[in-house]
Coordinates of C-alpha atoms in Angstrom, one line a residue:
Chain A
X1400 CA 113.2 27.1 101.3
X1401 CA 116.8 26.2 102.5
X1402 CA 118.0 24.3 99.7
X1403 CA 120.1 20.5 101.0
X1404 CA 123.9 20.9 99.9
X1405 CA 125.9 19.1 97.8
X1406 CA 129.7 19.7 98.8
X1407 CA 133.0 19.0 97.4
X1408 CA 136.0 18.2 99.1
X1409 CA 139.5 18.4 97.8
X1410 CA 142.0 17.1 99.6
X1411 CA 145.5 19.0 99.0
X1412 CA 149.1 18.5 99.8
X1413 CA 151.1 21.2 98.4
X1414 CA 149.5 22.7 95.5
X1415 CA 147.5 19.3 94.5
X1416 CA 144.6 17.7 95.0
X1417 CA 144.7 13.8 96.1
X1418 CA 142.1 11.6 97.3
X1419 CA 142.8 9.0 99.4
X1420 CA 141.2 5.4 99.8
X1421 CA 140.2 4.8 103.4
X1422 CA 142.7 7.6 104.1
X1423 CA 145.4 5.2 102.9
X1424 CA 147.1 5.1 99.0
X1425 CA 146.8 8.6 98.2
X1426 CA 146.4 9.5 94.1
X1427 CA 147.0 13.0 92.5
X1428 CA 144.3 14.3 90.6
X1429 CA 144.1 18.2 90.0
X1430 CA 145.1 21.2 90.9
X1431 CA 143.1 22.4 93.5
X1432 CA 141.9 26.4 92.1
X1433 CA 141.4 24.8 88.6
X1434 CA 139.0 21.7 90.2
X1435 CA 137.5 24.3 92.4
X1436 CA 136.4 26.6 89.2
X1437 CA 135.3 23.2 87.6
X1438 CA 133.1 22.6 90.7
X1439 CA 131.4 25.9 90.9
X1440 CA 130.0 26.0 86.7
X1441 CA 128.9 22.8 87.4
X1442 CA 126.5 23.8 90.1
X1443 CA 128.1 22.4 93.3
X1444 CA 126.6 24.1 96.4
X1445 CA 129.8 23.8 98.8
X1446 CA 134.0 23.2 98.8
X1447 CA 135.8 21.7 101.5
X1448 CA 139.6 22.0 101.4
X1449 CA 141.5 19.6 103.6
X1450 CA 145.4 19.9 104.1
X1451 CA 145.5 15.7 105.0
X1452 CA 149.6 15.9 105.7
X1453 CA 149.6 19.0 108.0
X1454 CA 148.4 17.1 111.0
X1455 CA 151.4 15.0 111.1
X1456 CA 154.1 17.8 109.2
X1457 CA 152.4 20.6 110.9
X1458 CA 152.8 22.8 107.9
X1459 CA 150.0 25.1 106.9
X1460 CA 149.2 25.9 103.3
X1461 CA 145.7 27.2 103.7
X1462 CA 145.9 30.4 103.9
X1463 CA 147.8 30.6 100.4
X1464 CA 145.4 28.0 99.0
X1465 CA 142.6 30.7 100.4
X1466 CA 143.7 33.3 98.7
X1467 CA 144.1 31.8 95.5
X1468 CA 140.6 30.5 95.9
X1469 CA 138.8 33.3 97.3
X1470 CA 139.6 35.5 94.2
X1471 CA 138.2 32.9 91.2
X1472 CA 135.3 31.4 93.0
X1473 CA 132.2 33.1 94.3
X1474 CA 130.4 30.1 96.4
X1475 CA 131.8 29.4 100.3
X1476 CA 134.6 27.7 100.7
X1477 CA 135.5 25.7 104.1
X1478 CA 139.5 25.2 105.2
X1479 CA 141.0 23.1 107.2
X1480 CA 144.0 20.4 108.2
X1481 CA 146.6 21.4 110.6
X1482 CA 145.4 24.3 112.2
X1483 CA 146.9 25.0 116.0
X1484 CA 146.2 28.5 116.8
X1485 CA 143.7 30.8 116.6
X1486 CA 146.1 33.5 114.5
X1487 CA 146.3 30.5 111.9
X1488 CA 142.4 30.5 111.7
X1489 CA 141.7 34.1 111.5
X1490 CA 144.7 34.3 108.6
X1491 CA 142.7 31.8 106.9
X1492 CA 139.3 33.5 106.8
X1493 CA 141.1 36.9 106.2
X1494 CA 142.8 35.4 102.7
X1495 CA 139.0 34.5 101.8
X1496 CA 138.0 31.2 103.2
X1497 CA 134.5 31.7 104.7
X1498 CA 135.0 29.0 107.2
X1499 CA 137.6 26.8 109.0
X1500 CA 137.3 23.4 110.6
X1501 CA 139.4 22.0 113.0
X1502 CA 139.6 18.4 114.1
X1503 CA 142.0 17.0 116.9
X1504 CA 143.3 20.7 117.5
X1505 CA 139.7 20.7 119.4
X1506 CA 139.9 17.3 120.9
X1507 CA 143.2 18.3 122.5
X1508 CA 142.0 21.9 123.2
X1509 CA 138.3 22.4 123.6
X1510 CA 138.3 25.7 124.6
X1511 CA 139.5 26.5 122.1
X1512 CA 136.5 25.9 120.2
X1513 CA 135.2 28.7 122.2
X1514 CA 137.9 31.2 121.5
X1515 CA 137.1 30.6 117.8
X1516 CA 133.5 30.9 118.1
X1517 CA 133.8 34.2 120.0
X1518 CA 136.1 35.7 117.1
X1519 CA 134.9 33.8 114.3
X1520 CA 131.0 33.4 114.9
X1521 CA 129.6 30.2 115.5
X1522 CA 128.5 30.0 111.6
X1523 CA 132.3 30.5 110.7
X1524 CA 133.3 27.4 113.0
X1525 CA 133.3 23.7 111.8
X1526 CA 134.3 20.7 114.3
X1527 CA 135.5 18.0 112.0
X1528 CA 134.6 14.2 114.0
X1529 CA 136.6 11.8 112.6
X1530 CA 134.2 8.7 113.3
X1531 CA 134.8 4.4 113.4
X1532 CA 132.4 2.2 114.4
X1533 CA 133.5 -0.5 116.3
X1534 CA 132.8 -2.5 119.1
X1535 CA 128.9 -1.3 118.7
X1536 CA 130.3 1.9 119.2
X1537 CA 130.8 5.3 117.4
X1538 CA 134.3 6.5 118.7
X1539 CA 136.4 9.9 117.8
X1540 CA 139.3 9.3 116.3
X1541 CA 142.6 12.2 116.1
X1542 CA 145.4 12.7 113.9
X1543 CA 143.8 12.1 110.5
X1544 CA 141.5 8.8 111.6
X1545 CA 144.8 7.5 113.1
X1546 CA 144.0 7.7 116.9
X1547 CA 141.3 6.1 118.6
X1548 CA 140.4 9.3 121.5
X1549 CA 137.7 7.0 123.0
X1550 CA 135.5 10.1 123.0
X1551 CA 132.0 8.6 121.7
X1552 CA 130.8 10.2 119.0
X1553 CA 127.6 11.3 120.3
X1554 CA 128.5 13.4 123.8
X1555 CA 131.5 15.0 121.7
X1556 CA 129.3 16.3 119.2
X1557 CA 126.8 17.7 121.8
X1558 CA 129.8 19.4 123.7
X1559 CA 131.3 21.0 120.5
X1560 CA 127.9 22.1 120.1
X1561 CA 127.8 23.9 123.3
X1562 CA 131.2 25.2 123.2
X1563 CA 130.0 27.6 119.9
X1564 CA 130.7 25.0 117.4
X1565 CA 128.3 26.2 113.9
X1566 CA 128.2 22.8 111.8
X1567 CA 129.7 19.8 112.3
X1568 CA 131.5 17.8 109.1
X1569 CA 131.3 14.2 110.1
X1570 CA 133.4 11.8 108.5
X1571 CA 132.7 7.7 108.9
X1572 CA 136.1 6.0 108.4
X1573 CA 134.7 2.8 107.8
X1574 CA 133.2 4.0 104.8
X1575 CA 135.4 6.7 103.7
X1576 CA 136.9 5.9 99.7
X1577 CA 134.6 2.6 100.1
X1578 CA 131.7 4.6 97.3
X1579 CA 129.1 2.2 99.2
X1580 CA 127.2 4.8 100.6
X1581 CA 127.6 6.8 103.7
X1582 CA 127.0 5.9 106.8
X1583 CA 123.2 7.1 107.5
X1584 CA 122.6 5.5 111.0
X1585 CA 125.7 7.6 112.2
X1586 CA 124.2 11.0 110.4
X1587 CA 120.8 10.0 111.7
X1588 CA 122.1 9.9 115.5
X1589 CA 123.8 12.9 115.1
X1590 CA 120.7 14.7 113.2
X1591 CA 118.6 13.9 116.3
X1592 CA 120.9 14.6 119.2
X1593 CA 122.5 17.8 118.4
X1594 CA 120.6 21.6 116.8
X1595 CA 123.2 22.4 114.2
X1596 CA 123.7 21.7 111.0
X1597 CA 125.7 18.1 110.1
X1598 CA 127.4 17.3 107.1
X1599 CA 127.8 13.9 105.9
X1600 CA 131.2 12.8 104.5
X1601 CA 132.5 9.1 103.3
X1602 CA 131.1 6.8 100.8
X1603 CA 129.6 8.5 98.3
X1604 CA 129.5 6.5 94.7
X1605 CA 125.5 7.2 93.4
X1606 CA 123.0 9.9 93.9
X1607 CA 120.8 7.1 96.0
X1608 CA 123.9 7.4 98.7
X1609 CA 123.1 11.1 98.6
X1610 CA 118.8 10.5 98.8
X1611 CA 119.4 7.9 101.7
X1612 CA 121.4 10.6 103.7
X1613 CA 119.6 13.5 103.3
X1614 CA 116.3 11.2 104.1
X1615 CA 118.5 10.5 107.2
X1616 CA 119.0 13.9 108.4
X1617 CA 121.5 15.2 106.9
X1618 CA 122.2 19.0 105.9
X1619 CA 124.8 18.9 104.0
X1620 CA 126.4 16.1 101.9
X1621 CA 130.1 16.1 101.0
X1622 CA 132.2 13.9 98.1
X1623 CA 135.4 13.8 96.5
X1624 CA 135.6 10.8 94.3
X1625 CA 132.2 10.7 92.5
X1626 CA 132.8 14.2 91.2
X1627 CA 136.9 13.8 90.9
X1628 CA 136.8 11.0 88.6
X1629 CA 133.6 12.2 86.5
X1630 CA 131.8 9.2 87.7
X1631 CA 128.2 11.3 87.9
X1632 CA 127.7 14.9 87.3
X1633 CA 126.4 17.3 90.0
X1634 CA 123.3 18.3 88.1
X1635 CA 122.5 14.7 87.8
X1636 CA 122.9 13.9 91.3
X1637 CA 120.8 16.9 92.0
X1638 CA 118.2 16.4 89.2
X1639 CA 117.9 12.8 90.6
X1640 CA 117.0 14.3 94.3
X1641 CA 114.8 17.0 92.9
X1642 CA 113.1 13.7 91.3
X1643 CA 112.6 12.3 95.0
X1644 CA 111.0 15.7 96.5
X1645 CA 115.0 17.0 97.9
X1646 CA 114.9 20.7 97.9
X1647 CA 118.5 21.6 95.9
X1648 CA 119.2 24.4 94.4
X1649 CA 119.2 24.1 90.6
Chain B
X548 CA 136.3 55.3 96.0
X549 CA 134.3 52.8 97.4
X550 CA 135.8 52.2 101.4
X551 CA 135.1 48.0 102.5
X552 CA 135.5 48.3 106.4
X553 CA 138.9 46.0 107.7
X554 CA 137.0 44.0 109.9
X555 CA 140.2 41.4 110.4
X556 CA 137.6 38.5 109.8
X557 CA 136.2 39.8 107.0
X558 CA 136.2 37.7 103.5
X559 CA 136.3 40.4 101.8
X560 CA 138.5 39.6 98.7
X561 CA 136.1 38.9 96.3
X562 CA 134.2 41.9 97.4
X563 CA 137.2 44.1 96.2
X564 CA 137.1 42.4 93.3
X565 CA 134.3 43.2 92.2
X566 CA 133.7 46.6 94.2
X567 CA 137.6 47.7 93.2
X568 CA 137.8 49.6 96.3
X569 CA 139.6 49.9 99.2
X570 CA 140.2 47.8 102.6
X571 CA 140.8 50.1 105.3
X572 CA 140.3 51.1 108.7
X573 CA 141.6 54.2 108.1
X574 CA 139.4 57.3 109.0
X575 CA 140.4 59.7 107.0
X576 CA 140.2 57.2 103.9
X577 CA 136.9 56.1 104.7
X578 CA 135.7 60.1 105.5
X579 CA 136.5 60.9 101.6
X580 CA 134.8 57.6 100.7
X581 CA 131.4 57.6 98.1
X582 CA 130.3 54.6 99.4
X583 CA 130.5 51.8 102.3
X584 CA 130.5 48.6 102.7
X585 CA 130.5 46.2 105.9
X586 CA 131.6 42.7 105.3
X587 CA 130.4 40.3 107.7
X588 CA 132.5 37.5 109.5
X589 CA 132.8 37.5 113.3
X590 CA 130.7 37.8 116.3
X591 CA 129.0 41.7 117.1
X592 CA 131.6 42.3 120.4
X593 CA 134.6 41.5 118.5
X594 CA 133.2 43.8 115.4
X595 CA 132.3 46.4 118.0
X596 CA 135.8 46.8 119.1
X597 CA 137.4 46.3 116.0
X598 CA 135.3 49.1 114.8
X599 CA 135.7 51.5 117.6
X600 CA 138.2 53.6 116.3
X601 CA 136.1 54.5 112.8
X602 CA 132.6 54.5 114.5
X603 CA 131.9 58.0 115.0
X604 CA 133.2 58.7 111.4
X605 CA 130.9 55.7 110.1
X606 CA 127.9 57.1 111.6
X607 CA 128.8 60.4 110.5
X608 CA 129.1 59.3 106.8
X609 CA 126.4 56.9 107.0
X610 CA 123.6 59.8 108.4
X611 CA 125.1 62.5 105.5
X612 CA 123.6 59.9 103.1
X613 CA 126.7 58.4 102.3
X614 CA 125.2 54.7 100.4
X615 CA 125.9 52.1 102.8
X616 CA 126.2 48.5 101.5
X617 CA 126.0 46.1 104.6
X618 CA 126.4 42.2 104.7
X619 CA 125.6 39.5 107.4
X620 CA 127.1 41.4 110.6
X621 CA 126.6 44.3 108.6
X622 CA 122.9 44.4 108.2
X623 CA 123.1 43.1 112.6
X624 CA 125.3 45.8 113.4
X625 CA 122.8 48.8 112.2
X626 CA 120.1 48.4 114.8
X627 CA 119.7 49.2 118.2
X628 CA 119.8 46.0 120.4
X629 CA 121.1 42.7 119.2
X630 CA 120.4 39.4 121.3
X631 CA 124.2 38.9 120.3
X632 CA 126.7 40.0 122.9
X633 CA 126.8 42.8 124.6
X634 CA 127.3 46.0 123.2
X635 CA 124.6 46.4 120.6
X636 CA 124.4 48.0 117.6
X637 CA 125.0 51.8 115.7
X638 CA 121.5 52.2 116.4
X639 CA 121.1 53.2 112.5
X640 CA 117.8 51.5 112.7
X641 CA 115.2 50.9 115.5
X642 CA 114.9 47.4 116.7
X643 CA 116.2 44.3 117.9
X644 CA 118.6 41.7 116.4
X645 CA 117.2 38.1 117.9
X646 CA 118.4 34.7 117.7
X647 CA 117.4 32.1 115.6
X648 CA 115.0 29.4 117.8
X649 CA 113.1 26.0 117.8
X650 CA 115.7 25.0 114.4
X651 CA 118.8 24.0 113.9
X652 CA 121.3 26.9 114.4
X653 CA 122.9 29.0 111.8
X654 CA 120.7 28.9 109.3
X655 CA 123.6 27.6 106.9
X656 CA 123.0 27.3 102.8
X657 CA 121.4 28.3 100.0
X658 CA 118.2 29.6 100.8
X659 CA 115.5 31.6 98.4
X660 CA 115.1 35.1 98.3
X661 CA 111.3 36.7 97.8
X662 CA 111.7 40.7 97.0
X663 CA 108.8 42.4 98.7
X664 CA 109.4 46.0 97.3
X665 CA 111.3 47.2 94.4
X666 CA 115.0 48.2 95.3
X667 CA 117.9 49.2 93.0
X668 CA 119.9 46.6 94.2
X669 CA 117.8 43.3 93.3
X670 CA 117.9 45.0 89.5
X671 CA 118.0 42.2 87.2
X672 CA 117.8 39.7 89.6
X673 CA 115.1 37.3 89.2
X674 CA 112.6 37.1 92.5
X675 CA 113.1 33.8 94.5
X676 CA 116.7 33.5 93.2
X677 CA 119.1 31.7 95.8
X678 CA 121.6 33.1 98.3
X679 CA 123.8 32.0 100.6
X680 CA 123.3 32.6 104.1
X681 CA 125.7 31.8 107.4
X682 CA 123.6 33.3 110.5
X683 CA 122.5 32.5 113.8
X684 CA 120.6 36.1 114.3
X685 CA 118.4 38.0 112.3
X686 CA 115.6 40.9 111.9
X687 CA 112.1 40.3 111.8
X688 CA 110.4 41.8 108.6
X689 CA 109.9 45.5 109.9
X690 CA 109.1 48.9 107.5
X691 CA 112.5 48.5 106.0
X692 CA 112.6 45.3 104.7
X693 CA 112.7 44.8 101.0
X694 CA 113.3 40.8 100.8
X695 CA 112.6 38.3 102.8
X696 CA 113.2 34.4 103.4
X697 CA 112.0 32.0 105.3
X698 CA 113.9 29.7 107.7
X699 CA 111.3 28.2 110.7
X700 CA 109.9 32.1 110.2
X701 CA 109.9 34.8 108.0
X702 CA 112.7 37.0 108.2
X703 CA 114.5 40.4 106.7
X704 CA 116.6 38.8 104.2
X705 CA 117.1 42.4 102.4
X706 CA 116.6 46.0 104.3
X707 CA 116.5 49.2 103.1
X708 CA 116.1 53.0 103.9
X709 CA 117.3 56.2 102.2
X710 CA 120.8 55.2 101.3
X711 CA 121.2 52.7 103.7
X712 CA 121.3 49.2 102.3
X713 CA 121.9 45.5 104.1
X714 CA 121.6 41.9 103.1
X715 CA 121.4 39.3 105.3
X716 CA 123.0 36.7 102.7
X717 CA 126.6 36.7 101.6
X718 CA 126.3 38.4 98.0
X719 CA 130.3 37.3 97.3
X720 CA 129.5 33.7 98.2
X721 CA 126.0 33.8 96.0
X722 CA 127.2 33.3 92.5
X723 CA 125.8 35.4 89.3
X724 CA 123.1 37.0 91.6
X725 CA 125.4 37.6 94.2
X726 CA 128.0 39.4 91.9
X727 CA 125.1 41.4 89.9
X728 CA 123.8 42.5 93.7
X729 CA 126.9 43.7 94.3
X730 CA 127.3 45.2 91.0
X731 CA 124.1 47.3 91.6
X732 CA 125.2 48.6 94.6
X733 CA 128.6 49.8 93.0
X734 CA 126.6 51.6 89.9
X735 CA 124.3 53.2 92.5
X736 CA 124.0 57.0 91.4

């Protein structure tokens, strides 16, 4: 049976990992291989490596970051942050990474979401929604949460589905760094209206955050904080959702 | 020597690690090659071309009994027809690769692993242990298959015939068991 992911993130700037608190007042924590490694022994499913400055300095240190990864870990690894071309994807997945995710490179370009698929494979292709709720309404936001596209959340996650997209990591900016839980109505809505898998990012501070959103649909449920600073182990979130009859692998 | 086929998508460095072979497209490298393996990142057309130039040597080897270690794509690209593209497969094996239906597609995760028949390369590997899978096509269970797993239906999660091998999981994203798969392949005699 198809065991309900728990997923790190780590997001990186240069060779460290910080984590921001509603994208906003970034801290250092780790270095990014070393917490990777960390993750892996203690049973985390999943890592998701964001590059949260290359949007705005268009630099690109994933495919480095890859390569150091790719050779100490043995569980997939996603990559993403700042990627404009479909060269810079492939070099990423060549160094090791086994997928890539792209945000507002695929809200300014959609086809190229089905360039990627074509030469990735759908599985290897991740649309990133960056997603506020506001005015009764989920919109897509660019540029690291910065840019409301006025895209609703919904119809853009049933066209990236349609262009090839394989999974879609959806982030709530309201309750991004907040640890109050993520935001289930947005991960149920997207559950229901689109046939590939959706991760659910932003919030998480207690294994109940992670039994609420996997109750609402989700596939996959990614944190950085709760595991970053040690506030509850992996095998204890996942112990708690065996508990509450959530298939994870133990 | 133990050729792993230069797909360009391929994640294939902690294969090599493991495997301590040799990346290459190269014919002549992968003609002196004891073993193969296809990595699997990328769609079946794009492999296909990517492929063309080795593919008459790859069949070659592969029908002289040369063991053949495929992964995702890998395990797609040995049958006939694939529901995937175009241009189908080396038509190693009978049969027709289809697409996943009526559930969410890829079948993305860790997913259990049931071993239906005894093969060398599940050695020491406990039956139902997880894998991790990343696929939107896949084989029904047919004569060849050795383990299988069950997303919506039950598929070929492991196939196997003479000294052609394929796994539909990624063994170099799947931990211990992954690395001792992989390990059982390399020690194969």
């Amino acid at each position: 049976m198809l065991a309900k992911r728990i997923i790190a993130a780590l997001d990186v700037i240069n060779d460290s990992v910080v984590k921001g608190i509603n994208f906003e007042n970034i801290r250092n924590v780790d270095n990014p291989v070393e917490l990777a490694k960390r993750y892996e022994k203690e049973g985390i499913d999943e890592i998701v490596f964001l590059d949260i400055t290359a949007t705005n300095e268009k630099r690109n240190i994933l495919k480095e970051l890859a390569r150091k990864v790719a050779s100490e870990i043995y569980i997939p690894f996603t990559a993403g942050g700042g990627i404009t071309s479909i060269e810079a994807a492939l070099d990423i997945i060549k160094n090791g990474a086994d997928k890539i995710f792209i945000n507002t490179y695929g809200i300014e370009n959609p086809e190229i979401i089905i360039k990627l698929s074509d030469v990735l494979g759908s599985a290897n292709t991740v649309i990133a929604i960056d997603a506020k709720y506001e005015n009764n309404n989920y919109y897509v936001y660019s540029h690291g949460g910065k840019v409301n596209t006025h895209k609703n959340v919904i119809e853009w996650a049933k066209t990236v589905e349609d262009y090839g997209a394989g999974e879609i990591l959806a982030t709530s900016i309201n309750y991004d760094g907040t640890m109050d839980g993520y935001d289930n109505n947005l991960i149920k809505l997207l559950s229901d209206k689109v046939n590939i898998p959706v991760i659910a990012s932003g919030g998480a501070g207690k294994p109940e955050d992670f039994l609420n959103v996997f109750r609402s649909g989700a596939d996959g449920a990614l944190a950085a904080s709760i595991f970053h600073y040690k506030k509850y182990g992996i095998m204890e979130i996942k112990n708690y959702l065996k508990e509450n009859d959530i298939n994870v692998r133990l | 020597m133990i050729s792993i086929i230069d797909i360009k998508t391929g994640n294939v460095a902690n294969i090599n690690k493991i495997l301590n072979g040799k990346i290459t497209l190269d014919p002549e490298t992968i003609e002196k090659s004891d073993k193969i393996v296809f990595p699997g990142v990328g769609s079946l057309d794009y492999v296909n071309n990517i492929i063309k130039p080795v593919k008459n040597i790859l069949l070659k080897k592969i029908n002289d009994g040369t063991p053949y270690l495929g992964i995702c794509l890998g395990l797609e690209v040995l049958y006939e027809k694939s529901d995937e593209g175009n241009t189908g497969g080396l038509n190693i094996f009978n049969g027709r690769i289809k697409r996943f239906s009526g559930i969410k597609t890829p079948h993305m995760g860790w997913n259990t692993v049931t071993i239906k028949r005894d093969s060398p390369l599940f050695n020491g590997i406990k039956d139902n242990s997880y894998f991790y899978f990343m696929h939107s096509y896949y084989r029904e269970i047919d004569g060849n298959t050795v383990a299988e797993t069950e997303y919506n239906i039950n598929f070929s999660s492991a196939v196997n015939r003479s000294s052609v091998y394929a796994v539909q999981f990624h063994p170099e994203k799947s931990g211990e068991n992954g690395i001792k798969l992989l390990k059982n392949f390399r020690d194969l005699l």
